[in-house]
Coordinates of C-alpha atoms in Angstrom, one line a residue:
X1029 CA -17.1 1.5 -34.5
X1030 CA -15.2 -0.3 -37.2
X1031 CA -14.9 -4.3 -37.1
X1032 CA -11.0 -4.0 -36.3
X1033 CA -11.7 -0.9 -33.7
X1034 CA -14.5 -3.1 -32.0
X1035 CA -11.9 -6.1 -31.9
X1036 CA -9.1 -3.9 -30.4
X1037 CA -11.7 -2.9 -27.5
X1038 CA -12.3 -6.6 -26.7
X1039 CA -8.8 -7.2 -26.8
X1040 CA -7.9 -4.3 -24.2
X1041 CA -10.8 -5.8 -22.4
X1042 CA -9.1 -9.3 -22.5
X1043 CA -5.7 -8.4 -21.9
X1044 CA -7.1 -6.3 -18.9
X1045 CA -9.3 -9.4 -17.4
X1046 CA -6.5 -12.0 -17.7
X1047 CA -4.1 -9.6 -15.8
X1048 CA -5.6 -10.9 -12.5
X1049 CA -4.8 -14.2 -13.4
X1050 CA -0.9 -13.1 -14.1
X1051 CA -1.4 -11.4 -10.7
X1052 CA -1.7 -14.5 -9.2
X1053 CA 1.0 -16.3 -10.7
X1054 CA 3.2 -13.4 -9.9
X1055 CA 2.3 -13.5 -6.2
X1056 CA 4.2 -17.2 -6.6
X1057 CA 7.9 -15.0 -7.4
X1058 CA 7.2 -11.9 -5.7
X1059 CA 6.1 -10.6 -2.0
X1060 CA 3.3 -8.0 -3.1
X1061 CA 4.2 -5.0 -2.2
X1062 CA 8.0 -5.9 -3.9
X1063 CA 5.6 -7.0 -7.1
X1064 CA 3.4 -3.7 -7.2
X1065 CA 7.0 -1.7 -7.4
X1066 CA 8.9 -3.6 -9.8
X1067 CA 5.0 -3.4 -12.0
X1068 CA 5.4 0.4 -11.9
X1069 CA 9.5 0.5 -12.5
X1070 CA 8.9 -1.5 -15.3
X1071 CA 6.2 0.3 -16.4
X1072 CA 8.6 3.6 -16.5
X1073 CA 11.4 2.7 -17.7
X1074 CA 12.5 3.4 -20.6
X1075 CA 8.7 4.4 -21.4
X1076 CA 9.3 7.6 -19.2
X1077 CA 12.3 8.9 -21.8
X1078 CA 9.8 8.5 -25.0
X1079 CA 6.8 10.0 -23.7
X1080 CA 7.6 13.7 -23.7
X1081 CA 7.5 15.5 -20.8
X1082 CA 4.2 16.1 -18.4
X1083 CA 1.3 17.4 -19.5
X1084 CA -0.6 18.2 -16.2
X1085 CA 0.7 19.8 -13.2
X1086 CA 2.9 17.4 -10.8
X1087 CA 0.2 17.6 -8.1
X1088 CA -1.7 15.8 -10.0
X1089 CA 1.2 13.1 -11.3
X1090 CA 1.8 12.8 -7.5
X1091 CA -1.2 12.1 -6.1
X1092 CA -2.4 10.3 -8.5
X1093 CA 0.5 7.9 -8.3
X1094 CA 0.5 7.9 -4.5
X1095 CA -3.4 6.7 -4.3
X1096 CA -3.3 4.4 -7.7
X1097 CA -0.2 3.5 -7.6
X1098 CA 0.9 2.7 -3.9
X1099 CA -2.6 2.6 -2.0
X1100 CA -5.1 1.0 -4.7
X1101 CA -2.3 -1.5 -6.3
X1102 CA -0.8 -2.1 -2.9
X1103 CA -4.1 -3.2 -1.3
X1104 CA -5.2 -5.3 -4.1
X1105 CA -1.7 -7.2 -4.9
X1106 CA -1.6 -7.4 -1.0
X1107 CA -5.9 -9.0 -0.7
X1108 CA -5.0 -11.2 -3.3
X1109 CA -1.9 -12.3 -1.8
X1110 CA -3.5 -12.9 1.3
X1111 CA -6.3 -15.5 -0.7
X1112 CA -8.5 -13.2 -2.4
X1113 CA -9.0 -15.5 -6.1
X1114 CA -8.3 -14.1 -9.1
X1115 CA -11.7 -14.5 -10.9
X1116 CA -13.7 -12.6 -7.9
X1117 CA -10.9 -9.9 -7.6
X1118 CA -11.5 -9.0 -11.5
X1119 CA -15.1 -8.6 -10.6
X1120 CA -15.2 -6.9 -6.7
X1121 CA -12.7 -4.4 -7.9
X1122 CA -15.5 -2.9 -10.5
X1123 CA -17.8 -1.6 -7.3
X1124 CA -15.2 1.6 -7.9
X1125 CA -17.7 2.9 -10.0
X1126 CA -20.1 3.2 -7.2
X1127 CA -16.9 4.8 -5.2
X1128 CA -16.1 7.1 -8.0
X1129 CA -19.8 8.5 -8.2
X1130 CA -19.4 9.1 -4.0
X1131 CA -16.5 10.8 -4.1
X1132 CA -17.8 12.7 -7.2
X1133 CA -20.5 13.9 -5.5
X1134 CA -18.4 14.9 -2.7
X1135 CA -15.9 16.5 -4.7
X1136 CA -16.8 17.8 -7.7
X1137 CA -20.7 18.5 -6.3
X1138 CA -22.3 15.9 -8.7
X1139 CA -25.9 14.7 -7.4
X1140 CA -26.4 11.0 -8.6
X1141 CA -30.0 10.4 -10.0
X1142 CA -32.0 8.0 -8.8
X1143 CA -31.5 5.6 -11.8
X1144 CA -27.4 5.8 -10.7
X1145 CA -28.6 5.2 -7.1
X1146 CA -30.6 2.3 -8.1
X1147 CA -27.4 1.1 -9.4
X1148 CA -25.2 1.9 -6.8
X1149 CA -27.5 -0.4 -4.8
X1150 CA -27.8 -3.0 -7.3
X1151 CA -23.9 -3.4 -7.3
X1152 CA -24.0 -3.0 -3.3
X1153 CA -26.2 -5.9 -3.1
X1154 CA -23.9 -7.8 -5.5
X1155 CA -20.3 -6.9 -3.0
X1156 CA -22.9 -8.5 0.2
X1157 CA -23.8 -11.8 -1.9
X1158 CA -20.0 -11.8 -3.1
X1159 CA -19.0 -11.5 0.5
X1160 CA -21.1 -13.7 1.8
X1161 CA -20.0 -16.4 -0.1
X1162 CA -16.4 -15.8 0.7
X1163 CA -16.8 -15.8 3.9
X1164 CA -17.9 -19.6 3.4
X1165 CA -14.5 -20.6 2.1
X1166 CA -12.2 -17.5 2.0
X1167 CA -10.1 -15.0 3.1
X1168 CA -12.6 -12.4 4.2
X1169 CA -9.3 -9.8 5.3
X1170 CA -8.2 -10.7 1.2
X1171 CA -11.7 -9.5 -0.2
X1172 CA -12.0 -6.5 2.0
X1173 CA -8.5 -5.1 0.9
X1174 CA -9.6 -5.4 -2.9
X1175 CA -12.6 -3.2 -1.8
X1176 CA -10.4 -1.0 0.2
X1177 CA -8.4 -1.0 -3.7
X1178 CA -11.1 -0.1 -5.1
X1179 CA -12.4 2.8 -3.3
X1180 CA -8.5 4.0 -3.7
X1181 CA -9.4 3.5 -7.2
X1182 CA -12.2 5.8 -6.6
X1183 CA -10.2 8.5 -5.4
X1184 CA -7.9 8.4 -8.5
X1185 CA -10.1 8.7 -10.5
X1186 CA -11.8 12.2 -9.5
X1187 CA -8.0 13.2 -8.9
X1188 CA -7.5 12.0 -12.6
X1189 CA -10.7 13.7 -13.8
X1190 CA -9.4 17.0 -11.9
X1191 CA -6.6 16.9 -13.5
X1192 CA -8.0 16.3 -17.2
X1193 CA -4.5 15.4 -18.8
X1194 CA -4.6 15.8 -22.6
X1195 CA -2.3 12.5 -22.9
X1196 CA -3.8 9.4 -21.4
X1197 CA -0.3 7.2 -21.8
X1198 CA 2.1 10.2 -21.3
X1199 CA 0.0 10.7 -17.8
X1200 CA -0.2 6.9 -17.2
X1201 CA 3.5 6.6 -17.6
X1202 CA 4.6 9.6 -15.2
X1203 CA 2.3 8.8 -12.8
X1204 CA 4.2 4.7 -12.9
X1205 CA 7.2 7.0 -11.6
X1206 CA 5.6 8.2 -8.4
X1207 CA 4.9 4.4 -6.5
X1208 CA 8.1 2.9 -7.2
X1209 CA 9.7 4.3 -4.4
X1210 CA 7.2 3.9 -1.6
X1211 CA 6.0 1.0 -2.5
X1212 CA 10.1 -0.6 -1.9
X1213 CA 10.2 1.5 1.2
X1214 CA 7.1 -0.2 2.4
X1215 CA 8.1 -3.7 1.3
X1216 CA 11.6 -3.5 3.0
X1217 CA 10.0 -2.6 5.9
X1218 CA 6.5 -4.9 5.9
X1219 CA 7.7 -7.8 4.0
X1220 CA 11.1 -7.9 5.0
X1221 CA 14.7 -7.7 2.8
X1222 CA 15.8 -11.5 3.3
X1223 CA 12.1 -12.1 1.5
X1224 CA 13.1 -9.6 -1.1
X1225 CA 16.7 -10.6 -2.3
X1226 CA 14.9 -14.1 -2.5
X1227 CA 12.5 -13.1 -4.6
X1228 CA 14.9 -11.2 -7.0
X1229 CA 17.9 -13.7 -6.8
X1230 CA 15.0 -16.2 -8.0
X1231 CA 14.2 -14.4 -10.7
X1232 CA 13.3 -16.9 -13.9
X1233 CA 11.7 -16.2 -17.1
X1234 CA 7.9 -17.0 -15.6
X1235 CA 9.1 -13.5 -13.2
X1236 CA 10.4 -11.5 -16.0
X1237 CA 7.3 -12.8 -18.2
X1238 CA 4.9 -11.8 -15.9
X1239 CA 6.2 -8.4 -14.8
X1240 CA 6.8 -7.7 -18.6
X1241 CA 2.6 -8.5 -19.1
X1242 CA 1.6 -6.4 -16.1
X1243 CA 3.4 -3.5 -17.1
X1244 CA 3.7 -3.4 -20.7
X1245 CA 1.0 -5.3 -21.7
X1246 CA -1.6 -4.1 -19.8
X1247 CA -0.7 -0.8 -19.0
X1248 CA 1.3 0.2 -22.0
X1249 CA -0.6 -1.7 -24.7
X1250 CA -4.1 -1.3 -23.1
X1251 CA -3.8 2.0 -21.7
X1252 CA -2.6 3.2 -25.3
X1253 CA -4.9 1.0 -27.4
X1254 CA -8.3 2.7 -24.9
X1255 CA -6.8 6.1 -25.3
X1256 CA -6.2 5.5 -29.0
X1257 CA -10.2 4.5 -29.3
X1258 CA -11.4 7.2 -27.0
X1259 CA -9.8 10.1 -28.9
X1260 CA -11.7 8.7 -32.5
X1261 CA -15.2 7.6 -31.1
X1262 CA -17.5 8.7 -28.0
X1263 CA -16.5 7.2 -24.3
X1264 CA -20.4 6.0 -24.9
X1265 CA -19.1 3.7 -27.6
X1266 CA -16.4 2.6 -26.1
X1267 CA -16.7 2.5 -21.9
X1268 CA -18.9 -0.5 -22.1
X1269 CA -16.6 -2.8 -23.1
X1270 CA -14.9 -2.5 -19.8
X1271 CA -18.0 -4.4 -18.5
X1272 CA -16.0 -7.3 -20.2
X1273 CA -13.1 -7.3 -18.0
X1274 CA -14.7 -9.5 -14.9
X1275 CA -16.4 -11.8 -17.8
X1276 CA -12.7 -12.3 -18.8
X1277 CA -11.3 -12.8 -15.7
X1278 CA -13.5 -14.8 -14.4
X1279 CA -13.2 -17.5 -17.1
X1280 CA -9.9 -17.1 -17.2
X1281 CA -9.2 -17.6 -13.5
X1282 CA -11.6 -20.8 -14.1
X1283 CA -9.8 -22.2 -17.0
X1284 CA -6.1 -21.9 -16.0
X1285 CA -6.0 -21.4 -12.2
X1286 CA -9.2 -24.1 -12.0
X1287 CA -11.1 -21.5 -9.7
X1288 CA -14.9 -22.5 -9.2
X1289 CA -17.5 -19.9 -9.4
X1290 CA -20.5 -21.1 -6.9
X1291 CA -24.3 -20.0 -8.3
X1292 CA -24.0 -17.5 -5.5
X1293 CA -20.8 -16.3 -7.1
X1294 CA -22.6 -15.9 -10.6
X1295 CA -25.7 -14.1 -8.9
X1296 CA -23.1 -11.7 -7.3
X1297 CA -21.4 -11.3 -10.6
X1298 CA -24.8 -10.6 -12.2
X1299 CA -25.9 -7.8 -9.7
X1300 CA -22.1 -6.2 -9.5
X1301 CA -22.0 -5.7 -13.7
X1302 CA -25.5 -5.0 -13.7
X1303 CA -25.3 -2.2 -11.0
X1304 CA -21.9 -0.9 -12.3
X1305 CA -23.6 -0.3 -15.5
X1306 CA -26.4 1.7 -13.8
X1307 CA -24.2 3.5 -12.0
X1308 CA -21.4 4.4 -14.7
X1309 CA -24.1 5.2 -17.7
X1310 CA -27.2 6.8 -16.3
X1311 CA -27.1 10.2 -16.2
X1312 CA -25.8 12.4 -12.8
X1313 CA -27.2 15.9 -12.1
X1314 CA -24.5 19.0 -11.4
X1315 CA -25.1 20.5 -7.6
X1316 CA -22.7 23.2 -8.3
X1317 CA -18.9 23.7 -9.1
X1318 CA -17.6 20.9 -11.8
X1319 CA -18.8 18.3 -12.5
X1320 CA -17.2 15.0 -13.2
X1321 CA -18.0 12.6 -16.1
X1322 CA -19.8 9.2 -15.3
X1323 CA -17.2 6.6 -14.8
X1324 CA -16.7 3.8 -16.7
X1325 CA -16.0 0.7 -15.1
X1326 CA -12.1 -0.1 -16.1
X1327 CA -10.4 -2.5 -14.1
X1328 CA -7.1 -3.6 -13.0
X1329 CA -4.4 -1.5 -14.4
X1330 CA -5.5 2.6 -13.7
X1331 CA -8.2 4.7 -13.4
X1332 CA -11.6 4.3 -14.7
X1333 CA -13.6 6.5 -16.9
X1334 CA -11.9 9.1 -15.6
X1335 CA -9.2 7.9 -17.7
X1336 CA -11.4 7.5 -20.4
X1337 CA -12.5 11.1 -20.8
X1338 CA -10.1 13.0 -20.4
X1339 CA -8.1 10.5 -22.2
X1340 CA -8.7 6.6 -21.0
X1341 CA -7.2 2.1 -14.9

């Protein structure tokens, strides 16, 4: 990869790790389930009138946008809400590789070898230290919705991978239109109008800022920008700098949310990256059927390398 294209990949990397700390300040203007919608409206609009029209089936737009959008983003926004930290979120949510391989195998018949079971284990062990150590001082219903988020992410991504869309941003973007509803249904309903109106009569430029980053900046920006690098060099090349994101958000949630990370914390962090890399770039073995492409770890904004095939998470 060129110097500029290697930069652009640490960038989306970045952009993609500091969106859990936006997250978080977010969750100080919005209920969650109100901030997940107005993510995705913002996400569509106008995007939606400049992307074309869709290039895979609306099956596959719906689902997708049902599990991603409402279930995986409504869980997460909803964990972290409920005291899940930023820095740990970045880094729990990346067990949806070991998801993705289950489902894959379940799915799409694709046996994992024993190097990707080793790391499916590895990255296990890593979830058990990270819980542990949350259950010391945390919200232990928070950290098991962000897994819950992540074995939505899971899902998506073999749906993503069935659906192989020629267009990772035009997909991204019609898929944004699917949650919006639901996810205001379920927020009038769970959360509660009165809390709503609040939220958007209080609406100040910190609101506006962050719903802008969340939905342009890391989905529009960093969903482009991966598919832009995934169509000119190999998903090899380019899927490990996903592995960036918790690194990213991590520090990040340290340095401007002043979130801790214990030595049990870093010893989960280094068997969760280390087992997601097992599991996302050792080879799988086809049972029968299709098969489904190793997936790279991508974090908080769509699918993982399901994305970044087909593409990009």
């Amino acid at each position: 990869m060129r110097p500029a294209h290697l930069a652009l990949a640490a960038l989306v990397a970045a952009v993609w790790g500091v969106n859990f700390v936006v997250i978080e300040i977010g969750l100080d203007h919005f209920p969650p389930l109100l901030f997940s919608a107005l993510r995705f409206l913002a996400a569509a609009l106008p995007a939606v009138f400049l992307v074309g029209r869709p290039t895979v089936a609306w099956k596959w737009i719906l689902a997708v946008g049902l599990v991603l959008g409402v279930a995986k983003f409504g869980l997460l926004f909803t964990g972290m809400d409920l005291g899940a930290p930023a820095g740990l979120s970045s880094l729990v949510l990346q067990v949806q590789a070991v998801f993705t391989a289950l489902f894959a195998f379940a799915a799409l018949g694709e046996r994992p070898g024993r190097l990707k079971l080793a790391g499916m284990a590895v990255a296990l062990a890593g979830i058990g230290v990270a819980a542990a150590d949350e259950g010391g001082t945390g919200s232990l219903t928070g950290f098991a919705l962000v897994i819950g988020a992540a074995a939505c992410w899971g899902v998506s991504n073999v749906l993503t991978r069935k659906a192989s869309p020629p267009d990772a941003l035009n997909f991204m973007v019609w898929v944004s239109t699917v949650p919006v509803l639901p996810l205001l249904a379920l927020s009038l309903l769970l959360e509660g109008p009165e809390r709503d109106l609040a939220a958007l009569r209080g609406l100040d430029p910190a609101g506006a800022g962050v719903i802008v980053y969340v939905a342009w900046i890391t989905t529009v920006f960093g969903f482009g920008a991966w598919g832009w690098l995934l169509r000119r060099y190999p998903a090899s090349s380019v899927a490990p700098f996903s592995l960036l994101v918790p690194v990213f958000g991590m520090s990040s949630a340290a340095l401007f949310l002043g979130e801790g990370v214990s030595p049990a914390r870093w010893g989960a962090a280094a068997l969760l990256v280390g087992g997601v890399a097992l599991t996302s770039f050792a080879p799988g073995r086809r049972t029968g059927g299709n098969s489904v492409a190793d997936p790279a770890p991508v974090p908080v904004s769509s699918s993982g390398r399901a994305l970044s095939e087909e593409r990009p998470a």
